[in-house]
Coordinates of C-alpha atoms in Angstrom, one line a residue:
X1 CA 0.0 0.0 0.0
X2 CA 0.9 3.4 -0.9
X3 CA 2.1 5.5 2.4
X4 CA 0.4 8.6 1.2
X5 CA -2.9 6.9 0.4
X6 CA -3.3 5.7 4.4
X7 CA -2.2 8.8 5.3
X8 CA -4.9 11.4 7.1
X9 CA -6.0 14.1 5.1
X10 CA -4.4 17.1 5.5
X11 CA -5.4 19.9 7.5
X12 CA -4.8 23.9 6.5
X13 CA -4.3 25.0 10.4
X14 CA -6.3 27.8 11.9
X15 CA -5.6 31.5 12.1
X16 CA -4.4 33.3 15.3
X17 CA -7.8 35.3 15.2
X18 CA -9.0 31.8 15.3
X19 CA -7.0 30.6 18.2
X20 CA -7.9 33.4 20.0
X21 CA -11.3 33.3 19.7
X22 CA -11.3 29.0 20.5
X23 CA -8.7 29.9 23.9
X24 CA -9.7 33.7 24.8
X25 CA -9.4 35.0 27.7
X26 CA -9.0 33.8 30.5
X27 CA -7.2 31.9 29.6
X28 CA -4.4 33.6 27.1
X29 CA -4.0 37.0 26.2
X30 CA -2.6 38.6 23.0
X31 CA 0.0 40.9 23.8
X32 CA 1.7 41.3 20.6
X33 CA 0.9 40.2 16.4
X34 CA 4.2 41.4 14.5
X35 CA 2.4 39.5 11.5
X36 CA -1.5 40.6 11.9
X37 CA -3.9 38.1 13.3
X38 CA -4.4 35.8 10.2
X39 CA -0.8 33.8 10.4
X40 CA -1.4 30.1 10.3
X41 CA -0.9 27.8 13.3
X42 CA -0.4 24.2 12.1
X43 CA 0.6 22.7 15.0
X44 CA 1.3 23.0 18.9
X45 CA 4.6 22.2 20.0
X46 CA 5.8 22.0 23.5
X47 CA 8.9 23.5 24.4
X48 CA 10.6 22.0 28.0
X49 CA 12.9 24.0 29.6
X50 CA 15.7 21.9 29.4
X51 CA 15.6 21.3 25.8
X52 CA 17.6 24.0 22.7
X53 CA 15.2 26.4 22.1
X54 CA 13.4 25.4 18.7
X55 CA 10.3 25.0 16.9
X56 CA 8.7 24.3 13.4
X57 CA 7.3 26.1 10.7
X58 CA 3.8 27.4 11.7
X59 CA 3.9 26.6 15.3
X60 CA 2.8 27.5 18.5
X61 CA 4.9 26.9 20.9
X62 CA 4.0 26.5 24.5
X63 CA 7.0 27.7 26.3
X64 CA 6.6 25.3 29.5
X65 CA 8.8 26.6 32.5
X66 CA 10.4 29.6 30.6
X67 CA 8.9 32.8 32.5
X68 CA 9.2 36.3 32.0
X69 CA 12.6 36.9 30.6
X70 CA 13.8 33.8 30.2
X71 CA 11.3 33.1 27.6
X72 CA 13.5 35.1 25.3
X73 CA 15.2 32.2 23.7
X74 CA 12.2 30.8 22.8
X75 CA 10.9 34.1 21.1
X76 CA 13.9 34.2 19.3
X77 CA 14.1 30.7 18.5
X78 CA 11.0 30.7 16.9
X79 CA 11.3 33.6 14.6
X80 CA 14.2 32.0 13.1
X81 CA 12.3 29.0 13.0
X82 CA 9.5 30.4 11.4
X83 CA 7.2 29.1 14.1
X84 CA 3.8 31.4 14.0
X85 CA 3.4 32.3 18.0
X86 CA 5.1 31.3 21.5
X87 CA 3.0 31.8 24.7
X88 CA 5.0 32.2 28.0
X89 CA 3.6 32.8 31.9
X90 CA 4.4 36.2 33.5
X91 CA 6.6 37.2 36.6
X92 CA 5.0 40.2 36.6
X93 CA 3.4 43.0 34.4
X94 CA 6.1 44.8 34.2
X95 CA 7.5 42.2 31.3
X96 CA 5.1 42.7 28.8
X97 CA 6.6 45.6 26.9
X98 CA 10.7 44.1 26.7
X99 CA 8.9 40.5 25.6
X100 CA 6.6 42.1 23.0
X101 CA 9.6 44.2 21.8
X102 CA 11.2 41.0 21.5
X103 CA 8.6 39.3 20.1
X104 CA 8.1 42.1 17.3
X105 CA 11.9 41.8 16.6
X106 CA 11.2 38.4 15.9
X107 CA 8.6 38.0 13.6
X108 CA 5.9 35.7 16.0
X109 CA 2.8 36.8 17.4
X110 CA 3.2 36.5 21.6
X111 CA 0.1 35.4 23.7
X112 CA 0.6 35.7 27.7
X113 CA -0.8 32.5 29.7
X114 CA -2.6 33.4 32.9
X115 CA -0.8 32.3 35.9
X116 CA -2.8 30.3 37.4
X117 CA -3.4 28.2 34.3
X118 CA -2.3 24.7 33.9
X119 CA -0.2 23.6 30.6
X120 CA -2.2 20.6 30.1
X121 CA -5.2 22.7 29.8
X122 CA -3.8 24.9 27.6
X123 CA -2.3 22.2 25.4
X124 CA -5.4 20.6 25.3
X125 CA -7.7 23.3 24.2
X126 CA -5.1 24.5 21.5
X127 CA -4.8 20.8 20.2
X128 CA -9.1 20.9 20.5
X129 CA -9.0 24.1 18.1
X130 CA -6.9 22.5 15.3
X131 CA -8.4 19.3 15.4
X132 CA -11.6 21.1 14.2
X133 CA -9.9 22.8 11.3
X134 CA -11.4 21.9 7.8
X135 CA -9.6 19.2 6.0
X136 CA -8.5 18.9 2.6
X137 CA -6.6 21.2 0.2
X138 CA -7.2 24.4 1.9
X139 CA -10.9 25.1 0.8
X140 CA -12.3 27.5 2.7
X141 CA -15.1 26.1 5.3
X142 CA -17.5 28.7 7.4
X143 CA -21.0 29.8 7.4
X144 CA -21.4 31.6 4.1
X145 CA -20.1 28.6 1.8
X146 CA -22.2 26.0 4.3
X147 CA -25.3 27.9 3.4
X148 CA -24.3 27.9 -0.2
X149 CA -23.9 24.5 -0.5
X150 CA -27.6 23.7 1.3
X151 CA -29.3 25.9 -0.7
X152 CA -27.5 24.0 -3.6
X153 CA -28.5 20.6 -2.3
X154 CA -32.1 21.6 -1.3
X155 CA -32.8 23.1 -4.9
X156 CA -31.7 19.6 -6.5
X157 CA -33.6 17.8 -3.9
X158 CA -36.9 19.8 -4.5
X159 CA -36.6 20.5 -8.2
X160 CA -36.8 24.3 -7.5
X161 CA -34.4 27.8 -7.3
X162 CA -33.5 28.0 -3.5
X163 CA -32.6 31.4 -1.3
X164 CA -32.2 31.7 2.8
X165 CA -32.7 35.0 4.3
X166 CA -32.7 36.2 7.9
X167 CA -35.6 37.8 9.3
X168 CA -34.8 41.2 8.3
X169 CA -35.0 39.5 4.5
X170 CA -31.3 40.1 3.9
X171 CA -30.5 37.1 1.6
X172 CA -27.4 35.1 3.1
X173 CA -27.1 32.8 0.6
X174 CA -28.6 30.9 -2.9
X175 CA -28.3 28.8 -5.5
X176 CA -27.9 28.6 -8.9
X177 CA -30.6 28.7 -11.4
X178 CA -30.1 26.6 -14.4
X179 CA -32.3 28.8 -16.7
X180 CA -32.5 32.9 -16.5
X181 CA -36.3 32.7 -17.6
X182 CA -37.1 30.3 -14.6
X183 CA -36.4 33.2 -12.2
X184 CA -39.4 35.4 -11.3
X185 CA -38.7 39.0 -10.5
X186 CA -38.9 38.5 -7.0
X187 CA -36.2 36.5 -7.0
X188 CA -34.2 38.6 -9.5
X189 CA -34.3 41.6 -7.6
X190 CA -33.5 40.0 -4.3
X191 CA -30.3 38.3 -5.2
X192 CA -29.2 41.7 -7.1
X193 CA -30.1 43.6 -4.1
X194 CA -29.4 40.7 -1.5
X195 CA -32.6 41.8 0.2
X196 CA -35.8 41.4 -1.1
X197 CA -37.9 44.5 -2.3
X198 CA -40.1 46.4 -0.2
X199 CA -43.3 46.4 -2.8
X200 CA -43.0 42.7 -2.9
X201 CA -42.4 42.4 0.6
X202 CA -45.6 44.8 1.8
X203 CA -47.4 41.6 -0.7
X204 CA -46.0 38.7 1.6
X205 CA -47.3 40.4 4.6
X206 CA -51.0 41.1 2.9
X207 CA -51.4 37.4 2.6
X208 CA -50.0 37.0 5.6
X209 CA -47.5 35.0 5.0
X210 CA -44.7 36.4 7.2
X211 CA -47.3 36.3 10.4
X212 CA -47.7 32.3 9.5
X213 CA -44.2 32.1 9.4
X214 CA -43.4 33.4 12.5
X215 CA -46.6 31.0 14.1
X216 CA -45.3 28.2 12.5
X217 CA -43.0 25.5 11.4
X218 CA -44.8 24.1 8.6
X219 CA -44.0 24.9 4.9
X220 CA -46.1 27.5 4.1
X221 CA -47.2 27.3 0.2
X222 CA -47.7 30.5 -1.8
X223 CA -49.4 30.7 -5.0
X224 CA -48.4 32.3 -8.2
X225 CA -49.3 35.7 -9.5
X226 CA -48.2 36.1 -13.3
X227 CA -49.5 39.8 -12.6
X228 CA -46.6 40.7 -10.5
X229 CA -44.3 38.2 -11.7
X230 CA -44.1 36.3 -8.4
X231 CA -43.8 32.1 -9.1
X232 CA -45.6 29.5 -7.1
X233 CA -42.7 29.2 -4.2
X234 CA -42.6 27.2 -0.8
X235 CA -41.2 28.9 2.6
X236 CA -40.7 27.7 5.6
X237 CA -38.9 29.8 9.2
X238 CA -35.6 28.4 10.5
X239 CA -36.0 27.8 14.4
X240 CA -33.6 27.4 16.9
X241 CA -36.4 26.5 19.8
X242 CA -38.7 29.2 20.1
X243 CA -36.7 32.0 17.8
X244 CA -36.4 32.2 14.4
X245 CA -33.5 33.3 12.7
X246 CA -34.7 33.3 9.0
X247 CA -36.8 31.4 6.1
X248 CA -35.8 29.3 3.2
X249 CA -37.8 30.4 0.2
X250 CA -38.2 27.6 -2.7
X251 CA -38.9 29.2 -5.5
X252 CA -41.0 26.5 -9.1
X253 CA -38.9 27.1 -12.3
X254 CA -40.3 25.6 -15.7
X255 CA -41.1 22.1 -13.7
X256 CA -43.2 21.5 -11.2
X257 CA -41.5 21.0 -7.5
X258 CA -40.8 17.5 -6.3
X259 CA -43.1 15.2 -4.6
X260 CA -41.4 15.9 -1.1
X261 CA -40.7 19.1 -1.2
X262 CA -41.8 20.2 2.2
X263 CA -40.2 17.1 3.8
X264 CA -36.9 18.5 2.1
X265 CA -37.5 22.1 3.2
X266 CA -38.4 20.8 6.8
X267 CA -35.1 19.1 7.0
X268 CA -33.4 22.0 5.3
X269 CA -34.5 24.4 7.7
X270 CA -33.8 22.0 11.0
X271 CA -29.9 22.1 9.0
X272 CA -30.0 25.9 8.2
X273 CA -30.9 26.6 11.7
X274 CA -27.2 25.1 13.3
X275 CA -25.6 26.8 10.9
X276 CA -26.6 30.4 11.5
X277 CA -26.6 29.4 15.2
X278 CA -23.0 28.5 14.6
X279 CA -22.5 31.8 12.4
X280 CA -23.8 33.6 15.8
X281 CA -21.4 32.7 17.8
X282 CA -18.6 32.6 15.3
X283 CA -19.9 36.5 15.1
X284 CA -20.2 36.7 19.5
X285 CA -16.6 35.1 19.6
X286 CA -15.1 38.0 17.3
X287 CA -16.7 40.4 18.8
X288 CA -15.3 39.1 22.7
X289 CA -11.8 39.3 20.7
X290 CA -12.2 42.8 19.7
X291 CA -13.3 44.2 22.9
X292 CA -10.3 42.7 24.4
X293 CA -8.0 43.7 22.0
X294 CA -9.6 47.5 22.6
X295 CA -9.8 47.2 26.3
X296 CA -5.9 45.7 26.2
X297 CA -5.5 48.7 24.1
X298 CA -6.7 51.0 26.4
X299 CA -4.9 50.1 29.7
X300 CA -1.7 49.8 27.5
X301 CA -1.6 46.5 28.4
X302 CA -1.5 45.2 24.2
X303 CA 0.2 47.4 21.2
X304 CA -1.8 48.8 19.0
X305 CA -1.4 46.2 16.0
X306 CA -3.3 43.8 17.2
X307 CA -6.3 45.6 16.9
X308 CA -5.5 47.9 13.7
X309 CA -4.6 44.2 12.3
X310 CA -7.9 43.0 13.5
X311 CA -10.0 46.0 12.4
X312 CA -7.9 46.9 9.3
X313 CA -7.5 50.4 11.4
X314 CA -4.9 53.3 10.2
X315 CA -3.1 53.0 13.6
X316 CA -1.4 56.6 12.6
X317 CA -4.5 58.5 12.1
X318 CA -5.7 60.4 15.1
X319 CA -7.6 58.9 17.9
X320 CA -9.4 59.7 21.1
X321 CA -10.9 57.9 24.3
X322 CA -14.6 59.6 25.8
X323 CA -15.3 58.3 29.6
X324 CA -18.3 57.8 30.8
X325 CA -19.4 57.0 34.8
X326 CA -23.1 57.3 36.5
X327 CA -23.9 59.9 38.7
X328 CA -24.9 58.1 41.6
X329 CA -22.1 56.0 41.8
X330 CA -20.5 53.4 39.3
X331 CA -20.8 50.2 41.3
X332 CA -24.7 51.7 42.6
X333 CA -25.6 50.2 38.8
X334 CA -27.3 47.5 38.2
X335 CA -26.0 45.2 35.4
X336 CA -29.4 45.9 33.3
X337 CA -28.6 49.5 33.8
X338 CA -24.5 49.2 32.8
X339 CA -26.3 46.9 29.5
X340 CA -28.5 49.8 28.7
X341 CA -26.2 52.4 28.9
X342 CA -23.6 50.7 27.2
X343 CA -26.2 50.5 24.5
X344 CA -27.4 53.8 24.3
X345 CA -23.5 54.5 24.3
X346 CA -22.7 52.4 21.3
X347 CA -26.1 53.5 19.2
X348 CA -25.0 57.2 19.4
X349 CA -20.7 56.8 18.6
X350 CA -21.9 54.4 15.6
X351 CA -24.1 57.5 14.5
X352 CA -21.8 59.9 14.7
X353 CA -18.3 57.4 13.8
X354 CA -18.4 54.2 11.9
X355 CA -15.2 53.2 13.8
X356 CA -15.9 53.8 17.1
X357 CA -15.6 50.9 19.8
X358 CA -17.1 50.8 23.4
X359 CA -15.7 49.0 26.2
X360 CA -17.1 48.4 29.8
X361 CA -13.7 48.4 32.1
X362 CA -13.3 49.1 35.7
X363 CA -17.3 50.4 36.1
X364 CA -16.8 52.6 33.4
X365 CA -17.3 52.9 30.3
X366 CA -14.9 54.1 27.3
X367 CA -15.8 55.0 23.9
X368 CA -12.3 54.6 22.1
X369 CA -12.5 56.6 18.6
X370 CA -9.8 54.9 16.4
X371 CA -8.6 56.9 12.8
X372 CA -10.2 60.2 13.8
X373 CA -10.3 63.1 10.9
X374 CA -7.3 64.8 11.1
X375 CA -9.6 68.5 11.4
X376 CA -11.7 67.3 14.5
X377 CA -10.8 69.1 17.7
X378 CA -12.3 68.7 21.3
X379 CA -15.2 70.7 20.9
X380 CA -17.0 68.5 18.5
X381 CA -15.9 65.1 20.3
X382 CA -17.2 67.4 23.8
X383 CA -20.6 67.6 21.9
X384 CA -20.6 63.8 20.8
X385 CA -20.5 63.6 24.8
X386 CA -23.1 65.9 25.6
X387 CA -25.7 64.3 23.4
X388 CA -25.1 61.1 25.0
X389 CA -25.0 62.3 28.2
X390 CA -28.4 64.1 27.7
X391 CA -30.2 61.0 26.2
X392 CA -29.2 58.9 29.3
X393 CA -30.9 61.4 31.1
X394 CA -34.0 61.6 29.0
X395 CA -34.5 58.1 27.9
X396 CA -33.1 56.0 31.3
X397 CA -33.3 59.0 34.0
X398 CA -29.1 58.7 35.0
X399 CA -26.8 61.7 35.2
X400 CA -24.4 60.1 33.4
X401 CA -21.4 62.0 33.6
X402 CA -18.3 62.0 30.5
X403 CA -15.3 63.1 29.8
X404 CA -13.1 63.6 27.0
X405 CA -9.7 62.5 26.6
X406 CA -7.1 64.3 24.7
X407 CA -6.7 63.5 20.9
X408 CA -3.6 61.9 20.1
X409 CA -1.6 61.7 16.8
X410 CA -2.3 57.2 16.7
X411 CA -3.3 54.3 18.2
X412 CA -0.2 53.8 20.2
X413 CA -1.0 56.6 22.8
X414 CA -4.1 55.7 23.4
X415 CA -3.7 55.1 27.0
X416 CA -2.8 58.5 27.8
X417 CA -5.8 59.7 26.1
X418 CA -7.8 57.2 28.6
X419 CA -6.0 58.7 31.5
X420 CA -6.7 62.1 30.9
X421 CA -10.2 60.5 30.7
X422 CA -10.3 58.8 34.0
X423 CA -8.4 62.3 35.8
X424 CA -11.5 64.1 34.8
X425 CA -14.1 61.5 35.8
X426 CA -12.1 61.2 38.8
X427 CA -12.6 65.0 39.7
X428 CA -16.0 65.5 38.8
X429 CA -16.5 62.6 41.6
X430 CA -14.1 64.1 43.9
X431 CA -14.4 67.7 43.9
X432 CA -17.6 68.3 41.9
X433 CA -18.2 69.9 39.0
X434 CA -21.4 71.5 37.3
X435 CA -21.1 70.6 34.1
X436 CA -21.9 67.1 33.1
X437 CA -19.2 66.6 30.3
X438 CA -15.8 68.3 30.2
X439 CA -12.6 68.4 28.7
X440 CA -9.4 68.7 30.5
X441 CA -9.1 72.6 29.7
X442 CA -12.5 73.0 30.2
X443 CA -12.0 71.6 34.4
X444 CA -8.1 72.4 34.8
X445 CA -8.3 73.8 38.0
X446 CA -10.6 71.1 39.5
X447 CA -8.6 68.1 37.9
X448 CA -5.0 69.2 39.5
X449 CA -7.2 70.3 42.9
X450 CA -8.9 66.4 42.5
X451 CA -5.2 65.2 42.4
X452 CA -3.9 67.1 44.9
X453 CA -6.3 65.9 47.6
X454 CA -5.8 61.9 46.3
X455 CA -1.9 62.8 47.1
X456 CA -3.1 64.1 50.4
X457 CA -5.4 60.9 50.8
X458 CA -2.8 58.6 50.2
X459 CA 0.0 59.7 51.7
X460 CA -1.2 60.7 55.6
X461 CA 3.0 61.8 56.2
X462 CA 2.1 65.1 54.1
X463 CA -0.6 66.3 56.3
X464 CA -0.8 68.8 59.0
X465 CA -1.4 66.9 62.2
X466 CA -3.0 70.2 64.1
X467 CA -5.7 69.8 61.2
X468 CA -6.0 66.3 61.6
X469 CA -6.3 67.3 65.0
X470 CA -9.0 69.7 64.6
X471 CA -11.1 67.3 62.5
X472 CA -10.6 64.4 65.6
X473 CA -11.9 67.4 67.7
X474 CA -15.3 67.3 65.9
X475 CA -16.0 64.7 65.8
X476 CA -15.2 63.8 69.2
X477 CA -17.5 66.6 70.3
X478 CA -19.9 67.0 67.8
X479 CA -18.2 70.6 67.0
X480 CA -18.4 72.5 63.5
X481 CA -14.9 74.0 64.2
X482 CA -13.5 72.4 60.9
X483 CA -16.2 73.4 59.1
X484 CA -16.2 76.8 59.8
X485 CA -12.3 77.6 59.2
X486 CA -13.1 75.8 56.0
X487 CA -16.4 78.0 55.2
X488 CA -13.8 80.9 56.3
X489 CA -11.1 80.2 54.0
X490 CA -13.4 79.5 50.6
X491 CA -14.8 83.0 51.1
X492 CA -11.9 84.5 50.8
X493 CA -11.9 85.5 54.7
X494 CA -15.1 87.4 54.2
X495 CA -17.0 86.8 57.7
X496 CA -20.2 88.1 57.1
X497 CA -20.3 85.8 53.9
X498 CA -19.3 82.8 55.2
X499 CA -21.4 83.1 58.3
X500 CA -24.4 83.3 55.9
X501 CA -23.0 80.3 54.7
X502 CA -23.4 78.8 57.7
X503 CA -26.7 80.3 59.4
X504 CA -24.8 81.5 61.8
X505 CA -23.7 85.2 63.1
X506 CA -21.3 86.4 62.2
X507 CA -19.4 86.9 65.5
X508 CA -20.2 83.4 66.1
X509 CA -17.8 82.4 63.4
X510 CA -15.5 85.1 64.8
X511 CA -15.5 82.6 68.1
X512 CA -15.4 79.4 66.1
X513 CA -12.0 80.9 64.7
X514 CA -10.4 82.0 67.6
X515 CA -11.1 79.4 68.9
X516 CA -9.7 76.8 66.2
X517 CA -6.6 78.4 66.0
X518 CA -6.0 78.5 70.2
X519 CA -6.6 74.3 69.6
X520 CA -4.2 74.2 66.6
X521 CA -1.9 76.5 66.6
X522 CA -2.5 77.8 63.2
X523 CA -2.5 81.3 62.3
X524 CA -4.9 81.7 59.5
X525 CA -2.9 85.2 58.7
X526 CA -0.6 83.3 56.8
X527 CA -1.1 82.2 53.2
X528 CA 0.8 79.4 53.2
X529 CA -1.3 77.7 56.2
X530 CA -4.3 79.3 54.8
X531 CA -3.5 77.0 51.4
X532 CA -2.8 73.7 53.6
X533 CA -6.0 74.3 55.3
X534 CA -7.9 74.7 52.7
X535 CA -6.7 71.8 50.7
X536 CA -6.5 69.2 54.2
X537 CA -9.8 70.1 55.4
X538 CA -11.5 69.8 52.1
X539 CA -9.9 66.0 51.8
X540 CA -11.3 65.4 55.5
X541 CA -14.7 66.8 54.0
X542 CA -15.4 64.4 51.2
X543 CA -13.6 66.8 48.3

């Protein structure tokens, strides 16, 4: 016997985008794709620590043992290799950046294994992934050609011309028809539009046949009506349990339909239906790979390729990040609420740019506006903002509260457009601020006062301990002391206003001084305490 004839067919590998989306997180995370995100991966290899760094064409190497730095070898080993990724565990985060570098220099993509993960598992799920690639000489498989080809076989098994829409009656896929002249205009002018028309649509639902459809799961049959060149035609809704996710229309050419046509449609659409269920989560997988690619993006966790690859993205055309936390509170939100927002969110960016990307990460949300127009400036992206901000308000009843991050010349400094983000959402929570969506200019003052008082919050050394002192006093004795030097101090040492501040008179306040700075020690004469005060007592105040 032959060798080659026992052999198994041969399999065309998966692409990294592929992997990605089989293995995800959390399990493995992309952190760098020198060669974009469709390189093949043909096999998994596992690379032992004690063994010469090597590895075969198309490979991805699990680099077992080697963390951190010394995964270095591998990366490089690889590249000359020609192998097509290497996944290593981290020491710590600080790694990322010299082994992507590396990685980049190298030619291979570099995916980060969590921790806690075991090899085995990895290994596994990797093998898992390939062993469901198509076999054969590279023909393409996936939903599209699948739908084809049943539409193919159903037209040959019922003698007729075969289409399968979704229920928006976008045609996903057809046969062919044998004959021009068997094809009524209904079918014509769906396949050239890849939806079917509205006129002949607004017919269907006179007879009712789309209400029967939606009812039903039997073939529903529809006469002909030479008048406005409609064919007899069978159609029948494609389930998956209760939902339907489209209808198989079986359009008679010049000979009559086969004996069993329903029982072939009622089969078709039982076969139809894993395939566009399939499709979906083919569809739900890419999505989960983009959003982590954007959120990885965001932190500066991941480059910027990986995404541009992904996305086909300019990654040197300007970009911007817009922040976006709730009013009462980020983790006060419910997760129908976060959903509904994050909805509202996405429907007005994709009105106002194709491009943009939302991302829910640490209780906020982020709109990250990729390959911005070169003329845009703050004000417009501050009005983009606004409008969202106001229809959260309108249409779910939230103060939703943005920001907008600086614009920056690419993709690559994103995350300090994200940051200048988060400092403003971080003042308008700390400090306050009247208006509901800023800028950085816009809230200068209030972001560096928001910061300062996070320095004084987090580092108790740089406070003055006769305020501290003060505040203890209070609260020990229920006194408004702390209060009132602070009430003092923002009205620019005008008594009478700050005691109208404070319902009180005004030679109260005059007492409540005195007799703050006998407890203290301070001498509110001087700026420089004045300042300390200000700032120490507003921290011990809630901002």
């Amino acid at each position: 016997m032959d060798p080659a004839a026992a052999a198994p067919p041969a399999r065309t590998g998966i692409s990294l985008r592929q992997l990605l989306m089989s293995l995800g997180e959390p399990l493995v995370e992309l952190q760098a794709a020198p060669a974009g995100l469709d390189v093949e991966i043909r096999q998994v290899e596992l690379l032992d620590p004690e063994d010469e760094p090597a590895a075969s064409p198309g490979a991805l190497v699990l680099a077992i043992g080697a963390r951190g730095r010394a995964a270095f070898p591998a990366l490089r080993a690889a590249g000359r290799d020609g192998a097509a990724a290497v996944a290593v565990k981290l020491d710590a985060p600080g790694q990322v950046a010299a082994l992507s570098e590396t990685a980049v220099e190298a030619g291979v993509a570099l995916l980060s294994v969590r921790r806690d993960a075991r090899w085995e598992q990895v290994d596994a799920m990797a093998r898992a992934a390939l062993e469901d690639a198509p076999s054969g000489g590279g023909g393409e498989a996936g939903g599209e050609q699948d739908l084809f080809a049943l539409a193919q076989t159903t037209a040959v098994l019922t003698g007729g011309i075969v289409s399968i829409e979704d229920t928006t009656t976008r045609v996903l896929a057809y046969s062919r028809a044998g004959d021009s002249d068997e094809v009524d205009d209904l079918r014509r002018l769906s396949i050239l539009g890849w939806q079917s028309p509205e006129e002949y649509l607004a017919r269907l639902r006179e007879w009712g046949v789309f209400q029967r459809l939606r009812a039903s799961d039997e073939v529903i049959h529809i006469d002909s009506h030479p008048e406005l060149g409609i064919r007899r035609r069978l159609a029948v809704a494609i389930r998956s349990g209760e939902r339907q996710l489209g209808i198989i229309w079986v359009q008679e050419g010049s000979t009559a339909l086969t004996e069993h046509a329903d029982q072939v449609l009622v089969g078709a659409a039982r076969v139809a239906a894993l395939h566009l269920v399939r499709r979906r989560r083919e569809l739900s997988a890419d999505l989960t790979l983009t959003r982590t690619l954007a959120a990885g993006l965001l932190d500066g966790t991941t480059g910027p390729q990986p995404l541009a690859s992904h996305l086909g993205l300019d990654a040197a055309r300007p970009a911007a990040v817009l922040g976006f936390s709730y009013g009462g509170g980020e983790a006060a939100a419910s997760e129908l609420t976060r959903a509904e927002v994050s909805n509202l969110i996405s429907v007005h960016t994709a009105a106002r740019h194709r491009s943009a990307l939302v991302v829910q990460a640490d209780l906020r949300t982020y709109v990250l506006l990729p390959q911005l127009p070169r003329s845009i400036d703050l004000g417009t992206l501050r009005g983009w903002g606004q409008e969202i901000s106001e229809a959260a308000s309108r249409h779910l009843g939230l103060v939703l509260r943005g920001s907008v991050g600086c614009i920056v010349s690419g993709l690559g400094e994103v995350p300090e457009s994200r940051r200048e983000a988060d400092r403003i959402l971080d003042a308008m929570v700390r400090v306050g601020v009247a208006t509901t969506v800023a800028a950085l200019p816009d809230i200068q003052a209030e972001v560096l006062i928001s910061e300062l008082l996070a320095l004084l919050g987090a580092h108790p050394e740089l406070r003055d301990p006769r305020l501290t002192a003060l505040v203890t006093h209070d609260s020990r004795s229920q006194g408004q002391l702390a209060e009132s030097v602070l009430a003092y101090l923002d009205a620019f040492g005008d008594v009478r206003a700050a005691a109208a501040e404070l319902h009180v008179h005004p030679n109260t306040l005059r007492y409540r001084l005195r007799r703050a700075e006998e407890l203290t020690g301070l001498d509110l004469s001087r700026p420089d305490q004045r300042l300390l005060a200000m700032l120490q007592l507003r921290l011990a105040a809630g901002g």
